[in-house]
Short mmCIF file of C-alpha atoms in Angstrom, two decimals:
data_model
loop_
_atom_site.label_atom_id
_atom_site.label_comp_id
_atom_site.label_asym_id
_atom_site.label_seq_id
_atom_site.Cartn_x
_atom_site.Cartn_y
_atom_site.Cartn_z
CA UNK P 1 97.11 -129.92 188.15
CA UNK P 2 98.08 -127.55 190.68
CA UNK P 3 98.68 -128.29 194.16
CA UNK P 4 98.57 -125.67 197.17
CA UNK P 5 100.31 -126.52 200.53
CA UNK P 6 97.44 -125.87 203.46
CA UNK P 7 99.79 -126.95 206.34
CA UNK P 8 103.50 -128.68 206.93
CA UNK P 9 104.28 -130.07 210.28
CA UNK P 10 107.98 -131.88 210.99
CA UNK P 11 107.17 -135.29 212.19
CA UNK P 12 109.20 -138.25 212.77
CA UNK P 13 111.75 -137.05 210.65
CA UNK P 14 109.83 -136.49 208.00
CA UNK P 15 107.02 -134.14 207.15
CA UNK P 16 102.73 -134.07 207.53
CA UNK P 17 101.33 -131.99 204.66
CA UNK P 18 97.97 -130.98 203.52
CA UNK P 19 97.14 -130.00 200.09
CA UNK P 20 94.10 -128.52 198.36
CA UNK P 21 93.54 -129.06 194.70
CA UNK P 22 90.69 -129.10 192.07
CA UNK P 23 89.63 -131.86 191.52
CA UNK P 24 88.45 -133.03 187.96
CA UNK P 25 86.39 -135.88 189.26
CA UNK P 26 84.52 -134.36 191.91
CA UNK P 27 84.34 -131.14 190.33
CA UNK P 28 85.34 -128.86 193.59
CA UNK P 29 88.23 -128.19 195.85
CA UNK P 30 89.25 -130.92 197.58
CA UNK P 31 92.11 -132.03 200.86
CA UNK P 32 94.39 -134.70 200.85
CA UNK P 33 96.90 -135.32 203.61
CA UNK P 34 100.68 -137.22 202.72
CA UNK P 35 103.48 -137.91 204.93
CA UNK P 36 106.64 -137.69 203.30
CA UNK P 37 109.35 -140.19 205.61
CA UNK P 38 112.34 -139.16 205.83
CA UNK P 39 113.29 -141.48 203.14
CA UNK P 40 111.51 -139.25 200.60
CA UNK P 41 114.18 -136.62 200.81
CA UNK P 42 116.79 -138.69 198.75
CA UNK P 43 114.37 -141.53 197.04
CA UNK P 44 111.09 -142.95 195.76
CA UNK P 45 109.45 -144.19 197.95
CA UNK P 46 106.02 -146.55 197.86
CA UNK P 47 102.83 -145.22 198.71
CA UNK P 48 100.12 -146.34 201.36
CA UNK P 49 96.60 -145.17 200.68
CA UNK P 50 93.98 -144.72 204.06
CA UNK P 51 91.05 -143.81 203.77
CA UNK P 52 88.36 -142.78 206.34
CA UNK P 53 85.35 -143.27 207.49
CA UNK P 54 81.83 -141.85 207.98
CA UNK P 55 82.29 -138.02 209.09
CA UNK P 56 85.87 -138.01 208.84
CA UNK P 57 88.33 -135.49 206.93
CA UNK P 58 91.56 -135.86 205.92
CA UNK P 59 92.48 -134.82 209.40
CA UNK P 60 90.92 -137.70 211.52
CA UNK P 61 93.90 -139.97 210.63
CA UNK P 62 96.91 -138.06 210.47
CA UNK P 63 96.15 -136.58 214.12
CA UNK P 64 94.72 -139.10 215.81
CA UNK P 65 96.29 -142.83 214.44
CA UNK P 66 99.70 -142.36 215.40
CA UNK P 67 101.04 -143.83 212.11
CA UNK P 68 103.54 -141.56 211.34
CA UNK P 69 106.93 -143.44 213.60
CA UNK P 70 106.30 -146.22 211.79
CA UNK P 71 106.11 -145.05 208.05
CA UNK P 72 109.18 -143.54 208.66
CA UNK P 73 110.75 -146.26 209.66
CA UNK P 74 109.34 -148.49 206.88
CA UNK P 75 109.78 -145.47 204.38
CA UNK P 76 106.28 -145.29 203.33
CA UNK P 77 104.56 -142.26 201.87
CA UNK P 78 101.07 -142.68 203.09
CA UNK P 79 98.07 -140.23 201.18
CA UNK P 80 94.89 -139.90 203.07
CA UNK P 81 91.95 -138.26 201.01
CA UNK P 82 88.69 -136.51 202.46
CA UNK P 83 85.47 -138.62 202.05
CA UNK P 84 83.42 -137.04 199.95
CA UNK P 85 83.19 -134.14 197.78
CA UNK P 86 82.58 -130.60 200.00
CA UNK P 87 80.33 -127.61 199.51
CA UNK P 88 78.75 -128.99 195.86
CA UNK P 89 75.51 -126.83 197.22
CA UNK P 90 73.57 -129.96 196.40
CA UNK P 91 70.25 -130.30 198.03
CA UNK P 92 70.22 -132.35 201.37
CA UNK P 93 73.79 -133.24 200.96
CA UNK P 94 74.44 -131.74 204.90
CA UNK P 95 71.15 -133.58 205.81
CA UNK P 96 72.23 -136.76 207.62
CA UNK P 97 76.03 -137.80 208.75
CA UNK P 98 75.76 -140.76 207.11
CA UNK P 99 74.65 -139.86 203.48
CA UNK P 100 76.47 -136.79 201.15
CA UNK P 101 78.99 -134.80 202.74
CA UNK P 102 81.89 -136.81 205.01
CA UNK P 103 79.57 -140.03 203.65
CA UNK P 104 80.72 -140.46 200.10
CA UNK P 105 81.37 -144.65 200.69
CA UNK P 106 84.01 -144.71 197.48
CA UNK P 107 81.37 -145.21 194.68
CA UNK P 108 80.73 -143.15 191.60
CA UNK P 109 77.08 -142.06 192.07
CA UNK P 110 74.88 -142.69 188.79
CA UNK P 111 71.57 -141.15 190.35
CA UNK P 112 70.99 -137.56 190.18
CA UNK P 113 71.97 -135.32 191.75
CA UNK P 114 74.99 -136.92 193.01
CA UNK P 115 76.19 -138.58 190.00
CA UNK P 116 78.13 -135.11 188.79
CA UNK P 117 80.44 -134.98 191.98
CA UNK P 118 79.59 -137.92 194.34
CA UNK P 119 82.90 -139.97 192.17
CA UNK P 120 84.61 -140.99 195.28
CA UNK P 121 85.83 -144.39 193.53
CA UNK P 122 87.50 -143.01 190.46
CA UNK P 123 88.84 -140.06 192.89
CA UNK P 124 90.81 -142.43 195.20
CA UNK P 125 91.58 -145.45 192.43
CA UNK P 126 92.46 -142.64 189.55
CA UNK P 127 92.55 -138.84 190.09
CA UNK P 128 94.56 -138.98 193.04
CA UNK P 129 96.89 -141.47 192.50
CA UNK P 130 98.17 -139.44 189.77
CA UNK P 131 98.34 -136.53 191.29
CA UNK P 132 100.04 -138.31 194.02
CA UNK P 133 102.98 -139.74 191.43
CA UNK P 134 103.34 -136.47 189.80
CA UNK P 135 103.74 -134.38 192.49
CA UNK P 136 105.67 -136.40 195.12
CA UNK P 137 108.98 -139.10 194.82
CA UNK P 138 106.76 -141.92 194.56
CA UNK P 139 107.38 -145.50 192.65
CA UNK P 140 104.14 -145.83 190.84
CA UNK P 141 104.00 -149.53 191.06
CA UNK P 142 103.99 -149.99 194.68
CA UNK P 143 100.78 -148.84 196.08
CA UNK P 144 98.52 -150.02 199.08
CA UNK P 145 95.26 -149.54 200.53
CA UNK P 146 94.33 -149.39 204.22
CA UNK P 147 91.16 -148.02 205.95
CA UNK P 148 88.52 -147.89 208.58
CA UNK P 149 84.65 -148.18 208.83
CA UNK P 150 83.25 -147.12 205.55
CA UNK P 151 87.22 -146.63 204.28
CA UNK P 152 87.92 -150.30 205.20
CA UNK P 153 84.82 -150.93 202.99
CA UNK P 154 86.60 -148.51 200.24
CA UNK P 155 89.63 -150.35 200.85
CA UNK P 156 88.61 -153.51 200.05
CA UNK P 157 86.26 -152.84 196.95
CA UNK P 158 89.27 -150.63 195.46
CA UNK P 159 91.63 -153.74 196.23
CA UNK P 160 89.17 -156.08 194.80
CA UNK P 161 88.02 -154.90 191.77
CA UNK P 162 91.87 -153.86 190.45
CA UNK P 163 93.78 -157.24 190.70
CA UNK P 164 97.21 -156.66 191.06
CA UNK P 165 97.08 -152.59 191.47
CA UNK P 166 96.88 -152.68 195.27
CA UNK P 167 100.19 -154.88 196.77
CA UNK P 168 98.50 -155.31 199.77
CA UNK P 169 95.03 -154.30 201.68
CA UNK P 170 93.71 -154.07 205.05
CA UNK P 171 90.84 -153.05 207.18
CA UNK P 172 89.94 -151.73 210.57
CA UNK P 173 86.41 -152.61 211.37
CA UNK P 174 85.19 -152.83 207.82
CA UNK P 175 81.47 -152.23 206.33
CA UNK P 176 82.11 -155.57 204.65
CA UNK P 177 78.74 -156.55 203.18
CA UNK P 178 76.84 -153.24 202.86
CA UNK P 179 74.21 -154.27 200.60
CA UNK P 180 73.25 -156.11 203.59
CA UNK P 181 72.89 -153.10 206.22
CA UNK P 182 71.51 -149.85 207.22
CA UNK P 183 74.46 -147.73 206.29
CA UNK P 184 75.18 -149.43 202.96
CA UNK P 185 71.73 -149.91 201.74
CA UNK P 186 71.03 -145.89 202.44
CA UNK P 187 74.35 -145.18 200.82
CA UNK P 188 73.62 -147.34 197.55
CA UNK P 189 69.99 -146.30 197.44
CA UNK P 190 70.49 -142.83 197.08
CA UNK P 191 74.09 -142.88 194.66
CA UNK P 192 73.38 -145.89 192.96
CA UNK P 193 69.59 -146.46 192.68
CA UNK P 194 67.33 -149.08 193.18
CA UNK P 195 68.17 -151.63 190.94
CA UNK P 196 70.21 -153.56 193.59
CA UNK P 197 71.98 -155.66 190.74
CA UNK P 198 74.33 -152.39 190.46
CA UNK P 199 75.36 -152.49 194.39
CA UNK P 200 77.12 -155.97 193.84
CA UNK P 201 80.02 -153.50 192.05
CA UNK P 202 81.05 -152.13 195.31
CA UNK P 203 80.11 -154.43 197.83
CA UNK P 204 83.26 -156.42 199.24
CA UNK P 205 81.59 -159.63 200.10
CA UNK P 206 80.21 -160.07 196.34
CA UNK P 207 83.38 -158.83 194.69
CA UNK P 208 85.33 -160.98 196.74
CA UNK P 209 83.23 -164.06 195.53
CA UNK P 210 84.36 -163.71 191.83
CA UNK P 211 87.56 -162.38 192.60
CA UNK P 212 90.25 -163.84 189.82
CA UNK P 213 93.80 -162.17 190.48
CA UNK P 214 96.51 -162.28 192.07
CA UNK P 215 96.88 -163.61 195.50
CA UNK P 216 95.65 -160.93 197.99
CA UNK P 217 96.59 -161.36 201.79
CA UNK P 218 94.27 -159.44 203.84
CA UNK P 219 94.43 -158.27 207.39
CA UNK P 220 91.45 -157.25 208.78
CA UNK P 221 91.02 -155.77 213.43
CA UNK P 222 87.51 -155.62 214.37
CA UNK P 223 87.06 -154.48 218.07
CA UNK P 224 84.37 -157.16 219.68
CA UNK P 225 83.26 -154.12 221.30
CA UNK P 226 82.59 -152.11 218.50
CA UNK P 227 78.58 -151.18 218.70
CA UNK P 228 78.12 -151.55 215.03
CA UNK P 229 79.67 -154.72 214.82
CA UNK P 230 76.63 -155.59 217.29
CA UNK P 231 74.13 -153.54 215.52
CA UNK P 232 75.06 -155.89 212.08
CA UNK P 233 76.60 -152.83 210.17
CA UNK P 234 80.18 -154.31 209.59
CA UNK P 235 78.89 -158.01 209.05
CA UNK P 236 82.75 -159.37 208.98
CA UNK P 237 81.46 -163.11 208.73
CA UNK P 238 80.03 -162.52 205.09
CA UNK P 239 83.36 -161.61 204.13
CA UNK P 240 85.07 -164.23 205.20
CA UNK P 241 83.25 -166.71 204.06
CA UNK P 242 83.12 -165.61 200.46
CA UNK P 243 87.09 -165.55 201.12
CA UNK P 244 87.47 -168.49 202.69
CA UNK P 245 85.29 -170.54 199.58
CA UNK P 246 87.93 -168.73 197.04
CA UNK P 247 91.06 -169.26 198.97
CA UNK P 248 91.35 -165.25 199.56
CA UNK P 249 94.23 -165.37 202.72
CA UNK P 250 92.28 -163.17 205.26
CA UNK P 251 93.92 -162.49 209.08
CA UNK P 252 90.67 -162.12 210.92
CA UNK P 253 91.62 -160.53 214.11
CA UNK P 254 88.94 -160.06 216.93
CA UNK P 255 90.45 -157.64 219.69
CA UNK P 256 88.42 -158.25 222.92
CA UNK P 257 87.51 -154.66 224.78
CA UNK P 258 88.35 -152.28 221.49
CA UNK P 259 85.51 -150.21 220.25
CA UNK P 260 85.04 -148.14 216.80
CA UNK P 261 86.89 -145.63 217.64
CA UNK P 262 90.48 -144.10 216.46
CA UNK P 263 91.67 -145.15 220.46
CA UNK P 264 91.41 -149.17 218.32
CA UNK P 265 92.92 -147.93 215.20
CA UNK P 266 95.88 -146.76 216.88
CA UNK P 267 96.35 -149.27 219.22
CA UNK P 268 97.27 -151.76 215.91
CA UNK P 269 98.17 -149.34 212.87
CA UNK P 270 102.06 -150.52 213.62
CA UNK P 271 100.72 -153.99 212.89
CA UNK P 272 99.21 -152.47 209.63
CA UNK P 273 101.77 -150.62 208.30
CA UNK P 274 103.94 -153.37 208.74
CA UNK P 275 102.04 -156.01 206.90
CA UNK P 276 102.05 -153.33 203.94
CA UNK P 277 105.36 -152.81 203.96
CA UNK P 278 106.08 -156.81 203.50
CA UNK P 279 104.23 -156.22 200.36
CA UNK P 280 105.94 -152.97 199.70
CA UNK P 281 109.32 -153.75 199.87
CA UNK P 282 111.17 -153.43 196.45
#
């Protein structure tokens, strides 16, 4: 599978890339951001997935979370995807910022007409982290998962339903029960269908209820500010109950003043990056 470099920018050492590819899954051309620390250069190095939220690129992160210092010092490769398949020419996909393009919530759709390119989960959990080990000095078995907003939601399903793939996980300001709220039940309505018994499969709260693997320390920021935490779209209380009843290890961290916004995420990704690389370290 070909790769072809969109942009390289010296950073911290090491280098910001983009790359475009085709992707098999989603059936179109699709961006994916990496930072290669310096570390890269001489060794493998392990491999920090983020992925974004609602109307987000892969540009969001790498210019605005500041995470780059620290996965050079921690020698982390970190790979952040688009959300959602682009220019598929499907009918209302550019309808509503929250549903098709930049809103692809990491499932694989089964409802037409979504269901041929709307494969965000097996695009993030498969495609790409192939591509990723093929094309770049990665080790293969030390990988992570990070994310924010409908990505934190991504990032826990993808950690939850592949015991033991994922070293570590965490979460800024997750959609952590969506079956339970506005954005998750539009999302799962119109990918997934109505029979709601087929939502449980991506919904963090339920997976994390019948989890059986092994043990998964999760850290989880949540601005109190955030407006969606008050307009019960994250629901971070679900979550932690189911945890709490299985003995899941969840850092819950409430950070008074700190909205939704990337000003939050960047303001803790050091705290992030280095609770992955505890779990990364060889």
């Amino acid at each position: 599978m070909a790769l072809t470099q969109v942009s390289s920018n010296k950073c911290a050492g090491g280098f910001q890339k983009v790359f475009e590819h085709d992707s098999t899954e989603l059936k179109c051309k699709m961006k994916f951001a990496v930072y290669l620390p310096p570390k890269a250069e001489s060794d493998k190095c392990p491999v920090m997935y983020w992925l974004s939220g609602l109307t987000c690129t892969e540009q969001n992160f790498i210019t605005k979370a500041g995470s780059q210092q620290a996965a050079a010092e921690h020698g982390i490769i970190i790979v952040a995807p688009d959300t959602s398949p682009r220019g598929c020419s499907i009918e209302g996909e550019d309808d509503s910022w929250d549903f098709g393009t930049g809103a692809g919530f990491y499932v694989d759709a089964t409802q037409e007409p979504w269901k041929t390119n709307y494969r965000m989960y097996s695009y993030v959990t498969e495609e790409l982290p192939k591509l990723i080990n093929s094309n770049f000095p990665t080790d293969p078995d030390r990988m992570s998962v990070c994310g924010h907003s409908m990505g934190g939601h991504g990032a826990l399903i993808c950690a939850l339903k592949n015991p033991g793939k994922y070293k570590a996980v965490s979460a800024f300001s997750p959609i952590c029960n969506p079956m339970q709220c506005p954005w998750g039940q539009k999302a799962f309505s119109g990918y997934l269908g109505s029979d709601k018994s087929t939502w449980e499969a991506y919904d963090a709260t339920v997976l994390a209820a019948s989890y059986s693997g092994p043990q998964l320390d999760v850290l989880i920021d949540q601005g109190r500010d955030d407006q969606f935490l008050s307009a019960s779209q994250l629901l971070p209380d679900n979550l932690i109950a189911a945890c709490s009843e299985k003995k899941i290890p969840v850092v819950f961290r409430l950070q008074p003043g700190y909205d939704h916004s990337y000003f939050f995420i960047y303001s803790f990704m050091n705290d992030h990056i280095k609770h992955h690389a505890k779990y990364l370290s060889a």
